[in-house]
Amino acid sequence: MHEISDERIAEPRNALPIGVFDSGVGGLTVLRALRERLPEEDLLYLGDMARLPYGTKSAQTVSRYACQAAGVLATRGIKLLVVACNTASALALDALREHFPGLPVIGVLEPGAAAACAATRSGRVAVIATEGTVRGGAYVRAIQARRPEVQVSATACPLFVSLAEEGWHTGPVVEAVARHYLEPVLEAAAPDVLVLGCTHFPVFSDTLSALVGSGTMLVDSASTTADAVAEMLLHNRLNAASGRIGQSHYMTTDAPERFARVARAFLGAEQAPSRVELVDL
């Protein structure tokens, strides 16, 4: 069990930031959506780049890493935790809620599944994600719990995470990897919805859209997660004061310079390395 820092205990709870963590920079897609949806909120982001990727790790390891990352955020003082990592959302939410009682926790998987169910017309949905997310079957269960008739295929695309973290978002290598992963899926399932089941994957949207064609909609969980966060803040009366301009603070467990460089593709703006704090888990 973790407690918030002494410095922030005296603050009204609604004045505390929203904590967001991911295994790397991919969760910045969620942070960007939160910033657009909730401009008055302060956001505290942690990218665990020292232990990237989570998607190839065991469920026990992912849960341990997630609780350690969330612990850093909790000790800074947060009012709500967003797990901006599909693998951790699939494998670690129960552990996080047990370790941080009283702290509202939202993962990205359930909002993504809900968006896919709302979008599909043919009832055929394909999910691309990390090995851990696919192996656990969480997206298939979440989608079919809402719409049992939907046919769901799930494909692991582990190289996408490495490419995204290296800043390779377009070009022949990305196109070749995308074809390798997706062509068998498109031929076998003919989905009308493709769920980007990893927060790193939206940076490949242009390449993926060209590959799947106009008949298949891409769905990612960033905007739907931001909507879920807004609803939870309202339900718990945790909204920051209206009219203020929220601030974002970034932390990483490795290579602040690299974090700042790669983050540009996810945030749409340059980040100075001096603005990225190095933390040790």
PDB file of C-alpha atoms in Angstrom, residues 12-161:
ATOM      1  CA  PRO A  12      -7.369  19.631  -1.980  1.00  0.00           C
ATOM      2  CA  ARG A  13      -7.616  16.311  -3.781  1.00  0.00           C
ATOM      3  CA  ASN A  14      -9.077  17.828  -6.919  1.00  0.00           C
ATOM      4  CA  ALA A  15      -5.946  20.033  -7.210  1.00  0.00           C
ATOM      5  CA  LEU A  16      -3.679  16.976  -7.546  1.00  0.00           C
ATOM      6  CA  PRO A  17      -2.494  15.855 -11.002  1.00  0.00           C
ATOM      7  CA  ILE A  18      -3.646  12.858 -13.001  1.00  0.00           C
ATOM      8  CA  GLY A  19      -0.918  10.204 -13.088  1.00  0.00           C
ATOM      9  CA  VAL A  20      -0.211   8.412 -16.370  1.00  0.00           C
ATOM     10  CA  PHE A  21       2.304   5.646 -16.995  1.00  0.00           C
ATOM     11  CA  ASP A  22       3.443   3.446 -19.874  1.00  0.00           C
ATOM     12  CA  SER A  23       6.384   1.202 -20.620  1.00  0.00           C
ATOM     13  CA  GLY A  24       7.822   3.947 -22.842  1.00  0.00           C
ATOM     14  CA  VAL A  25       6.651   6.905 -24.897  1.00  0.00           C
ATOM     15  CA  GLY A  26       3.599   5.232 -26.471  1.00  0.00           C
ATOM     16  CA  GLY A  27       1.346   6.344 -23.639  1.00  0.00           C
ATOM     17  CA  LEU A  28       1.947   9.923 -24.713  1.00  0.00           C
ATOM     18  CA  THR A  29      -0.833   9.344 -27.256  1.00  0.00           C
ATOM     19  CA  VAL A  30      -3.142   9.033 -24.249  1.00  0.00           C
ATOM     20  CA  LEU A  31      -1.588  12.023 -22.498  1.00  0.00           C
ATOM     21  CA  ARG A  32      -2.127  14.134 -25.617  1.00  0.00           C
ATOM     22  CA  ALA A  33      -5.802  13.091 -25.723  1.00  0.00           C
ATOM     23  CA  LEU A  34      -6.143  13.918 -22.021  1.00  0.00           C
ATOM     24  CA  ARG A  35      -4.588  17.341 -22.596  1.00  0.00           C
ATOM     25  CA  GLU A  36      -7.065  18.061 -25.410  1.00  0.00           C
ATOM     26  CA  ARG A  37     -10.081  16.727 -23.482  1.00  0.00           C
ATOM     27  CA  LEU A  38      -9.142  18.134 -20.070  1.00  0.00           C
ATOM     28  CA  PRO A  39      -6.992  21.246 -20.636  1.00  0.00           C
ATOM     29  CA  GLU A  40      -7.377  22.412 -17.029  1.00  0.00           C
ATOM     30  CA  GLU A  41      -5.846  19.266 -15.499  1.00  0.00           C
ATOM     31  CA  ASP A  42      -2.225  18.807 -14.444  1.00  0.00           C
ATOM     32  CA  LEU A  43      -0.705  15.621 -15.869  1.00  0.00           C
ATOM     33  CA  LEU A  44       2.212  13.617 -14.462  1.00  0.00           C
ATOM     34  CA  TYR A  45       3.664  11.094 -16.923  1.00  0.00           C
ATOM     35  CA  LEU A  46       6.137   8.264 -16.355  1.00  0.00           C
ATOM     36  CA  GLY A  47       7.669   6.227 -19.194  1.00  0.00           C
ATOM     37  CA  ASP A  48       9.484   3.117 -17.921  1.00  0.00           C
ATOM     38  CA  MET A  49      11.986   3.071 -20.776  1.00  0.00           C
ATOM     39  CA  ALA A  50      14.616   1.182 -18.787  1.00  0.00           C
ATOM     40  CA  ARG A  51      12.414  -1.939 -18.801  1.00  0.00           C
ATOM     41  CA  LEU A  52      10.714  -1.578 -22.180  1.00  0.00           C
ATOM     42  CA  PRO A  53       8.953  -3.545 -23.609  1.00  0.00           C
ATOM     43  CA  TYR A  54       6.344  -4.905 -21.201  1.00  0.00           C
ATOM     44  CA  GLY A  55       4.674  -6.914 -23.960  1.00  0.00           C
ATOM     45  CA  THR A  56       7.256  -9.732 -23.941  1.00  0.00           C
ATOM     46  CA  LYS A  57       7.271 -10.138 -20.134  1.00  0.00           C
ATOM     47  CA  SER A  58       5.318 -12.588 -17.964  1.00  0.00           C
ATOM     48  CA  ALA A  59       2.086 -11.488 -16.295  1.00  0.00           C
ATOM     49  CA  GLN A  60       3.784 -11.541 -12.889  1.00  0.00           C
ATOM     50  CA  THR A  61       6.619  -9.313 -14.102  1.00  0.00           C
ATOM     51  CA  VAL A  62       4.240  -6.863 -15.781  1.00  0.00           C
ATOM     52  CA  SER A  63       2.209  -6.577 -12.571  1.00  0.00           C
ATOM     53  CA  ARG A  64       5.355  -5.938 -10.533  1.00  0.00           C
ATOM     54  CA  TYR A  65       6.656  -3.328 -12.965  1.00  0.00           C
ATOM     55  CA  ALA A  66       3.260  -1.622 -13.135  1.00  0.00           C
ATOM     56  CA  CYS A  67       2.957  -1.373  -9.356  1.00  0.00           C
ATOM     57  CA  GLN A  68       6.472   0.045  -9.087  1.00  0.00           C
ATOM     58  CA  ALA A  69       5.804   2.646 -11.790  1.00  0.00           C
ATOM     59  CA  ALA A  70       2.469   3.575 -10.240  1.00  0.00           C
ATOM     60  CA  GLY A  71       4.177   3.838  -6.870  1.00  0.00           C
ATOM     61  CA  VAL A  72       6.427   6.620  -8.148  1.00  0.00           C
ATOM     62  CA  LEU A  73       3.373   8.556  -9.308  1.00  0.00           C
ATOM     63  CA  ALA A  74       1.434   7.870  -6.101  1.00  0.00           C
ATOM     64  CA  THR A  75       4.218   9.177  -3.888  1.00  0.00           C
ATOM     65  CA  ARG A  76       4.184  12.439  -5.855  1.00  0.00           C
ATOM     66  CA  GLY A  77       0.492  12.795  -5.114  1.00  0.00           C
ATOM     67  CA  ILE A  78      -2.126  11.983  -7.774  1.00  0.00           C
ATOM     68  CA  LYS A  79      -5.909  11.863  -7.753  1.00  0.00           C
ATOM     69  CA  LEU A  80      -6.391   9.280 -10.499  1.00  0.00           C
ATOM     70  CA  LEU A  81      -4.157   6.747 -12.268  1.00  0.00           C
ATOM     71  CA  VAL A  82      -4.305   6.110 -16.011  1.00  0.00           C
ATOM     72  CA  VAL A  83      -2.583   2.927 -17.161  1.00  0.00           C
ATOM     73  CA  ALA A  84      -1.610   4.054 -20.671  1.00  0.00           C
ATOM     74  CA  CYS A  85      -0.222   0.640 -21.587  1.00  0.00           C
ATOM     75  CA  ASN A  86      -2.417  -2.066 -23.059  1.00  0.00           C
ATOM     76  CA  THR A  87      -0.260  -4.884 -21.699  1.00  0.00           C
ATOM     77  CA  ALA A  88      -0.407  -3.515 -18.151  1.00  0.00           C
ATOM     78  CA  SER A  89      -4.127  -2.782 -18.606  1.00  0.00           C
ATOM     79  CA  ALA A  90      -4.651  -6.421 -19.595  1.00  0.00           C
ATOM     80  CA  LEU A  91      -2.536  -7.968 -16.855  1.00  0.00           C
ATOM     81  CA  ALA A  92      -2.080  -5.614 -13.916  1.00  0.00           C
ATOM     82  CA  LEU A  93      -5.273  -3.671 -13.118  1.00  0.00           C
ATOM     83  CA  ASP A  94      -6.310  -5.975 -10.262  1.00  0.00           C
ATOM     84  CA  ALA A  95      -2.843  -5.755  -8.704  1.00  0.00           C
ATOM     85  CA  LEU A  96      -2.825  -1.972  -9.024  1.00  0.00           C
ATOM     86  CA  ARG A  97      -6.225  -1.596  -7.380  1.00  0.00           C
ATOM     87  CA  GLU A  98      -5.111  -3.860  -4.545  1.00  0.00           C
ATOM     88  CA  HIS A  99      -1.854  -1.939  -4.005  1.00  0.00           C
ATOM     89  CA  PHE A 100      -3.461   1.511  -4.211  1.00  0.00           C
ATOM     90  CA  PRO A 101      -6.852   1.286  -2.476  1.00  0.00           C
ATOM     91  CA  GLY A 102      -8.914   4.408  -2.808  1.00  0.00           C
ATOM     92  CA  LEU A 103      -7.092   5.573  -5.932  1.00  0.00           C
ATOM     93  CA  PRO A 104      -9.291   5.456  -9.053  1.00  0.00           C
ATOM     94  CA  VAL A 105      -7.560   3.425 -11.789  1.00  0.00           C
ATOM     95  CA  ILE A 106      -8.436   3.415 -15.497  1.00  0.00           C
ATOM     96  CA  GLY A 107      -6.804   1.232 -18.144  1.00  0.00           C
ATOM     97  CA  VAL A 108      -6.876   1.776 -21.889  1.00  0.00           C
ATOM     98  CA  LEU A 109      -8.135  -1.662 -22.877  1.00  0.00           C
ATOM     99  CA  GLU A 110     -11.791  -1.412 -21.881  1.00  0.00           C
ATOM    100  CA  PRO A 111     -12.361   1.959 -23.603  1.00  0.00           C
ATOM    101  CA  GLY A 112     -10.680   0.577 -26.733  1.00  0.00           C
ATOM    102  CA  ALA A 113     -12.893  -2.503 -26.713  1.00  0.00           C
ATOM    103  CA  ALA A 114     -15.994  -0.361 -26.296  1.00  0.00           C
ATOM    104  CA  ALA A 115     -14.978   1.809 -29.251  1.00  0.00           C
ATOM    105  CA  ALA A 116     -14.430  -1.258 -31.431  1.00  0.00           C
ATOM    106  CA  CYS A 117     -17.856  -2.656 -30.578  1.00  0.00           C
ATOM    107  CA  ALA A 118     -19.500   0.641 -31.434  1.00  0.00           C
ATOM    108  CA  ALA A 119     -17.631   0.936 -34.740  1.00  0.00           C
ATOM    109  CA  THR A 120     -17.992  -2.510 -36.301  1.00  0.00           C
ATOM    110  CA  ARG A 121     -20.842  -3.124 -38.728  1.00  0.00           C
ATOM    111  CA  SER A 122     -19.795  -6.479 -40.145  1.00  0.00           C
ATOM    112  CA  GLY A 123     -19.063  -8.029 -36.753  1.00  0.00           C
ATOM    113  CA  ARG A 124     -15.450  -8.800 -37.697  1.00  0.00           C
ATOM    114  CA  VAL A 125     -12.769  -7.075 -35.617  1.00  0.00           C
ATOM    115  CA  ALA A 126      -9.008  -7.523 -35.761  1.00  0.00           C
ATOM    116  CA  VAL A 127      -6.731  -6.528 -32.886  1.00  0.00           C
ATOM    117  CA  ILE A 128      -2.996  -5.904 -33.165  1.00  0.00           C
ATOM    118  CA  ALA A 129      -1.119  -5.693 -29.898  1.00  0.00           C
ATOM    119  CA  THR A 130       1.930  -6.872 -27.958  1.00  0.00           C
ATOM    120  CA  GLU A 131       2.619 -10.526 -27.254  1.00  0.00           C
ATOM    121  CA  GLY A 132       1.478 -10.207 -23.637  1.00  0.00           C
ATOM    122  CA  THR A 133      -1.833  -8.561 -24.524  1.00  0.00           C
ATOM    123  CA  VAL A 134      -2.594 -11.123 -27.224  1.00  0.00           C
ATOM    124  CA  ARG A 135      -1.491 -14.070 -25.098  1.00  0.00           C
ATOM    125  CA  GLY A 136      -3.760 -13.003 -22.246  1.00  0.00           C
ATOM    126  CA  GLY A 137      -6.810 -12.740 -24.530  1.00  0.00           C
ATOM    127  CA  ALA A 138      -8.079  -9.633 -22.772  1.00  0.00           C
ATOM    128  CA  TYR A 139      -9.264  -7.804 -25.900  1.00  0.00           C
ATOM    129  CA  VAL A 140     -11.158 -10.823 -27.188  1.00  0.00           C
ATOM    130  CA  ARG A 141     -12.914 -11.210 -23.831  1.00  0.00           C
ATOM    131  CA  ALA A 142     -13.653  -7.495 -23.486  1.00  0.00           C
ATOM    132  CA  ILE A 143     -15.132  -7.200 -26.990  1.00  0.00           C
ATOM    133  CA  GLN A 144     -17.172 -10.402 -26.835  1.00  0.00           C
ATOM    134  CA  ALA A 145     -18.471  -9.527 -23.362  1.00  0.00           C
ATOM    135  CA  ARG A 146     -20.136  -6.534 -24.994  1.00  0.00           C
ATOM    136  CA  ARG A 147     -21.062  -8.170 -28.285  1.00  0.00           C
ATOM    137  CA  PRO A 148     -20.816 -11.973 -28.140  1.00  0.00           C
ATOM    138  CA  GLU A 149     -21.537 -12.319 -31.855  1.00  0.00           C
ATOM    139  CA  VAL A 150     -18.451 -10.370 -32.919  1.00  0.00           C
ATOM    140  CA  GLN A 151     -15.613 -12.419 -34.426  1.00  0.00           C
ATOM    141  CA  VAL A 152     -12.290 -11.200 -33.047  1.00  0.00           C
ATOM    142  CA  SER A 153      -8.808 -12.076 -34.257  1.00  0.00           C
ATOM    143  CA  ALA A 154      -5.732 -10.943 -32.331  1.00  0.00           C
ATOM    144  CA  THR A 155      -2.215 -10.703 -33.735  1.00  0.00           C
ATOM    145  CA  ALA A 156       0.998  -9.923 -31.869  1.00  0.00           C
ATOM    146  CA  CYS A 157       3.151  -7.243 -33.516  1.00  0.00           C
ATOM    147  CA  PRO A 158       6.178  -6.950 -31.210  1.00  0.00           C
ATOM    148  CA  LEU A 159       8.459  -5.163 -33.687  1.00  0.00           C
ATOM    149  CA  PHE A 160       6.128  -2.166 -33.835  1.00  0.00           C
ATOM    150  CA  VAL A 161       7.038  -1.168 -30.274  1.00  0.00           C
TER     151      VAL A 161
END
